[in-house]
Short mmCIF file of C-alpha atoms in Angstrom, two decimals:
data_model
loop_
_atom_site.label_atom_id
_atom_site.label_comp_id
_atom_site.label_asym_id
_atom_site.label_seq_id
_atom_site.Cartn_x
_atom_site.Cartn_y
_atom_site.Cartn_z
CA MET A 360 107.53 71.61 98.09
CA GLY A 361 106.80 69.27 101.02
CA ASP A 362 103.83 68.98 103.49
CA ILE A 363 104.18 71.95 105.70
CA ALA A 364 100.48 74.23 105.11
CA ARG A 365 101.80 77.51 103.24
CA VAL A 366 99.59 80.44 104.18
CA ALA A 367 98.28 83.21 102.00
CA VAL A 368 96.60 86.27 102.22
CA VAL A 369 94.04 87.24 99.94
CA THR A 370 92.31 90.50 99.82
CA GLY A 371 89.28 90.90 98.19
CA ALA A 372 88.04 87.57 98.31
CA SER A 373 84.46 88.09 98.44
CA ARG A 374 83.63 87.74 95.67
CA GLY A 375 84.98 87.52 91.62
CA ALA A 376 88.35 87.16 90.86
CA GLY A 377 89.25 87.17 94.99
CA LEU A 378 86.80 84.56 95.75
CA GLY A 379 87.58 82.46 92.44
CA ILE A 380 91.93 82.87 93.25
CA ALA A 381 91.23 82.12 97.31
CA THR A 382 89.29 78.97 96.77
CA ALA A 383 91.73 77.72 94.23
CA LEU A 384 94.67 78.09 96.46
CA ALA A 385 92.44 75.91 98.79
CA ASP A 386 91.82 73.32 96.50
CA ARG A 387 95.98 73.34 96.60
CA GLY A 388 96.69 73.10 100.10
CA TRP A 389 97.14 76.43 101.09
CA GLN A 390 96.01 78.15 104.33
CA VAL A 391 93.68 80.80 103.13
CA TYR A 392 93.17 84.13 104.59
CA GLY A 393 90.71 86.08 102.68
CA THR A 394 89.72 90.00 103.26
CA GLY A 395 86.36 91.83 102.18
CA ARG A 396 83.72 94.33 103.27
CA SER A 397 81.19 91.45 103.25
CA VAL A 398 83.01 88.46 104.02
CA GLY A 399 82.51 85.90 106.50
CA ASP A 400 84.69 84.09 109.48
CA GLU A 401 84.10 80.74 107.88
CA GLN A 402 84.33 80.38 103.99
CA PRO A 403 84.73 77.16 102.04
CA TRP A 404 88.63 78.09 101.65
CA GLY A 405 89.56 79.43 104.71
CA THR A 406 89.65 82.15 107.56
CA GLY A 407 87.35 85.45 106.34
CA VAL A 408 88.89 88.58 107.35
CA ARG A 409 86.05 91.85 107.38
CA LEU A 410 87.89 94.86 106.70
CA ASP A 411 88.06 98.07 104.70
CA HIS A 412 91.24 98.01 102.84
CA ARG A 413 91.13 102.31 103.04
CA ASP A 414 91.90 101.51 107.25
CA ASP A 415 95.57 101.01 107.23
CA ASP A 416 95.39 100.22 111.26
CA ALA A 417 92.96 97.36 110.27
CA VAL A 418 95.05 95.79 107.55
CA GLY A 419 98.10 96.16 109.99
CA ALA A 420 95.79 93.69 112.65
CA LEU A 421 95.53 91.63 109.67
CA PHE A 422 98.98 90.27 109.55
CA ASP A 423 99.44 90.66 113.56
CA ARG A 424 97.23 88.35 113.28
CA VAL A 425 98.47 86.08 110.33
CA GLY A 426 101.70 85.90 112.49
CA ALA A 427 100.17 85.32 115.95
CA GLU A 428 97.86 82.32 114.39
CA ALA A 429 99.43 80.89 111.44
CA GLY A 430 103.26 81.55 112.33
CA ARG A 431 104.61 82.43 108.73
CA LEU A 432 103.57 84.26 105.26
CA ASP A 433 104.75 82.88 102.31
CA LEU A 434 102.38 84.19 99.52
CA LEU A 435 100.12 87.39 99.00
CA VAL A 436 97.81 88.04 96.52
CA ASN A 437 96.64 92.00 96.33
CA ASN A 438 93.47 92.10 94.61
CA ALA A 439 91.34 94.41 96.24
CA ALA A 440 90.20 97.32 94.02
CA ALA A 441 87.26 99.65 94.26
CA VAL A 442 85.83 98.69 91.39
CA SER A 443 82.83 100.41 90.26
CA ASP A 444 79.83 99.86 87.69
CA ASP A 445 80.48 103.03 86.42
CA LEU A 446 83.91 101.67 84.92
CA ILE A 447 81.99 101.03 82.07
CA GLY A 448 80.74 103.30 79.32
CA ARG A 449 81.87 106.17 76.62
CA ARG A 450 81.55 109.31 78.16
CA PRO A 451 84.44 110.86 79.20
CA PHE A 452 85.85 110.61 82.62
CA TRP A 453 84.36 113.92 83.63
CA GLN A 454 81.07 113.02 82.82
CA ARG A 455 81.29 110.01 84.54
CA PRO A 456 81.17 109.91 89.28
CA LEU A 457 84.82 111.48 91.23
CA GLU A 458 84.19 108.17 92.94
CA LEU A 459 85.96 106.14 90.32
CA ALA A 460 89.32 107.52 91.81
CA ASP A 461 88.84 105.48 94.45
CA VAL A 462 90.54 102.73 93.09
CA LEU A 463 93.49 104.92 93.15
CA ASP A 464 93.10 104.01 97.06
CA VAL A 465 91.55 100.78 97.32
CA GLY A 466 93.28 99.22 94.25
CA LEU A 467 96.83 100.78 94.62
CA ARG A 468 97.66 102.26 97.43
CA SER A 469 96.22 99.70 99.19
CA ALA A 470 97.99 96.87 97.67
CA TYR A 471 101.00 99.03 98.82
CA ILE A 472 100.14 99.25 102.19
CA ALA A 473 99.21 95.89 102.63
CA SER A 474 102.64 94.63 100.89
CA TRP A 475 104.62 97.04 103.39
CA TYR A 476 102.54 95.64 106.27
CA ALA A 477 103.08 91.46 104.76
CA ALA A 478 107.39 92.47 104.30
CA PRO A 479 108.21 91.49 107.61
CA LEU A 480 106.67 88.41 107.45
CA LEU A 481 107.22 87.51 104.55
CA THR A 482 111.33 88.12 104.48
CA ALA A 483 111.18 85.78 107.09
CA GLN A 484 110.64 82.56 104.63
CA GLN A 485 113.23 81.46 102.40
CA ARG A 486 110.67 81.64 99.59
CA ALA A 487 107.68 83.68 99.01
CA LEU A 488 105.96 85.64 96.46
CA ILE A 489 104.00 88.58 96.13
CA ALA A 490 101.30 88.60 93.31
CA PHE A 491 99.05 91.75 92.23
CA THR A 492 96.85 91.31 89.65
CA SER A 493 96.03 93.44 86.91
CA SER A 494 94.46 93.82 83.68
CA PRO A 495 96.25 94.65 79.94
CA GLY A 496 94.44 98.06 81.06
CA SER A 497 97.71 99.22 82.01
CA VAL A 498 98.95 99.32 77.94
CA CYS A 499 95.24 99.88 76.54
CA TYR A 500 92.83 102.24 76.90
CA MET A 501 90.12 100.43 78.74
CA HIS A 502 87.77 102.07 81.01
CA GLY A 503 88.72 104.99 81.17
CA PRO A 504 92.13 107.06 83.25
CA ALA A 505 91.75 105.82 86.71
CA TYR A 506 91.81 102.19 85.63
CA GLY A 507 94.58 102.40 83.48
CA ALA A 508 96.45 104.51 85.74
CA GLN A 509 95.40 101.99 89.08
CA LYS A 510 96.86 98.77 86.35
CA ALA A 511 99.37 100.44 85.26
CA GLY A 512 101.06 101.57 88.58
CA ILE A 513 100.01 98.05 90.00
CA ASP A 514 102.58 96.55 87.23
CA LYS A 515 105.56 98.92 88.28
CA MET A 516 104.79 98.76 91.88
CA ALA A 517 105.72 94.83 91.31
CA ALA A 518 108.60 96.11 89.30
CA ASP A 519 109.76 98.49 91.93
CA MET A 520 109.33 96.28 95.22
CA ALA A 521 111.81 93.55 93.06
CA VAL A 522 114.70 95.57 93.84
CA ASP A 523 114.16 96.31 96.79
CA PHE A 524 113.26 93.01 98.26
CA GLY A 525 116.35 91.70 96.48
CA ASP A 526 118.21 88.90 97.53
CA THR A 527 115.41 88.32 100.51
CA GLY A 528 113.76 85.20 98.45
CA VAL A 529 110.80 87.20 97.79
CA ALA A 530 109.46 87.51 94.56
CA THR A 531 106.90 89.60 93.11
CA VAL A 532 104.97 89.56 89.95
CA SER A 533 101.93 91.16 88.46
CA VAL A 534 99.43 88.48 86.47
CA TRP A 535 96.79 90.00 84.01
CA MET A 536 93.66 88.28 84.02
CA GLY A 537 91.79 87.68 80.85
CA ILE A 538 88.41 88.15 80.48
CA LEU A 539 86.94 86.43 84.01
CA LEU A 540 83.46 84.48 84.31
CA THR A 541 82.45 85.72 87.04
CA GLU A 542 79.32 84.81 89.33
CA LYS A 543 78.51 88.35 88.03
CA LEU A 544 78.89 87.95 84.47
CA ARG A 545 77.15 84.94 84.05
CA SER A 546 74.30 86.12 85.10
CA ALA A 547 74.25 88.64 82.78
CA PHE A 548 73.30 86.14 80.32
CA GLY A 549 69.78 85.42 81.99
CA GLY A 550 69.83 81.51 81.74
CA ASP A 551 71.25 81.88 77.44
CA VAL A 552 73.54 78.63 78.28
CA GLU A 553 75.19 78.66 74.47
CA ALA A 554 76.05 82.41 74.30
CA LEU A 555 77.58 81.84 77.53
CA ALA A 556 79.14 78.98 76.51
CA GLY A 557 80.29 80.79 72.82
CA PHE A 558 82.03 83.74 75.06
CA ALA A 559 83.48 81.48 77.32
CA GLU A 560 85.82 80.13 75.06
CA GLN A 561 87.66 83.69 75.17
CA ALA A 562 87.44 84.22 78.69
CA GLU A 563 88.95 82.36 82.23
CA THR A 564 87.64 81.54 85.81
CA PRO A 565 88.74 82.88 88.75
CA GLU A 566 90.09 79.92 89.49
CA PHE A 567 91.85 79.77 86.81
CA THR A 568 94.48 82.55 88.21
CA GLY A 569 94.21 81.24 91.43
CA GLN A 570 96.01 77.79 89.43
CA VAL A 571 98.66 80.40 87.82
CA ILE A 572 99.79 81.66 90.87
CA ASP A 573 100.31 78.21 92.91
CA ALA A 574 102.30 77.60 89.38
CA LEU A 575 104.74 80.39 89.86
CA TYR A 576 104.76 79.78 93.19
CA ARG A 577 105.51 76.39 92.51
CA ASP A 578 108.53 76.83 90.39
CA PRO A 579 111.68 76.54 91.01
CA GLU A 580 113.05 79.35 89.28
CA LEU A 581 110.30 82.12 89.99
CA ALA A 582 113.35 84.31 91.55
CA ALA A 583 113.81 84.46 87.50
CA LEU A 584 110.48 86.41 87.02
CA SER A 585 110.65 88.91 89.79
CA GLY A 586 109.64 92.34 88.89
CA ARG A 587 107.87 90.80 85.64
CA THR A 588 104.30 91.28 84.52
CA LEU A 589 103.11 88.17 83.29
CA ILE A 590 99.59 87.19 81.37
CA ALA A 591 98.38 84.46 83.02
CA ALA A 592 97.42 83.07 80.11
CA GLU A 593 100.88 82.48 78.42
CA VAL A 594 101.71 81.34 82.03
CA ALA A 595 99.15 78.46 81.87
CA ALA A 596 100.38 77.12 78.26
CA GLY A 597 103.69 77.12 80.03
CA TYR A 598 102.73 74.96 83.06
CA GLY A 599 100.42 72.70 80.77
CA ILE A 600 97.11 74.08 83.19
CA THR A 601 93.75 74.79 82.12
CA ASP A 602 90.96 75.86 82.96
CA GLN A 603 87.38 74.33 83.44
CA ASP A 604 86.10 71.69 81.37
CA GLY A 605 90.21 71.58 79.86
CA ARG A 606 89.39 75.33 77.80
CA ARG A 607 92.96 76.63 77.20
CA PRO A 608 92.53 80.60 77.46
CA PRO A 609 94.11 82.44 74.86
CA SER A 610 95.97 85.66 75.57
CA HIS A 611 94.82 88.94 74.21
CA ARG A 612 98.46 90.43 73.41
CA GLU A 613 97.87 91.00 70.51
CA MET A 614 94.35 92.34 70.35
CA LEU A 615 95.17 94.52 73.46
CA GLY A 616 98.63 94.84 73.92
CA ALA A 617 101.86 93.42 75.46
CA PRO A 618 103.35 94.46 78.97
CA ARG A 619 105.89 97.21 79.45
CA GLU A 620 109.14 95.67 80.20
CA PRO A 621 111.11 97.94 83.50
CA SER A 622 114.07 99.60 82.56
CA THR A 623 117.19 97.37 84.80
CA VAL A 624 118.39 101.31 85.63
CA VAL A 625 118.30 101.99 89.24
CA VAL A 626 118.11 105.06 91.00
CA ARG A 627 118.49 105.37 94.84
#
């Protein structure tokens, strides 16, 4: 890909998946802008931009800034989502807080808005990528209907945006992450190193997703993948990517389900 410093925007980069993705991209030479409501200006992985993805004008200003400062955009990772601790539990949706529906705003709508503002910068490049972070919750019951609708919507958004981008050189993919070893999850083991190690065999670090997205961008056959929903663990196996300590995270396809294949019919 040459020596040009390529530019990425990662939404929701202050913690969890977004933080790991931003870190992995920076480690691979990307100039990274990461957003978050609590992110600081200076980050080890690049430039932090504090904003709330409910604010469309602030999102537009972000991409104006990227264009002015970096002069280009090669990758957008749509990861920001309003995820609540109340997602976990067995109660039906009407017995949980109404705020769980916020993921349809910051999570689904926000990905559309970021992509809309990013598109002029992305299409100015001969090659660019929008990667959406998703999960098997798009096809199986996971955390309730709001979460499931958001993930299903993200997968479909990637498929439909691929049609609109057509021959522009911009590809879109939705990436199913596995069980993520975030700092929050690690802390739940309370220092039980043995239990954490056993659990980690079935999980993956947030940085792993960043490695996969970087490899997808660099794949000469990226255009053939545009519009598809991909399982990160399977993509990594194909590229020979390993996680921390050389682990190979498993695909959970057999247990949780397979990505839906969108119809090839286009109605305009």
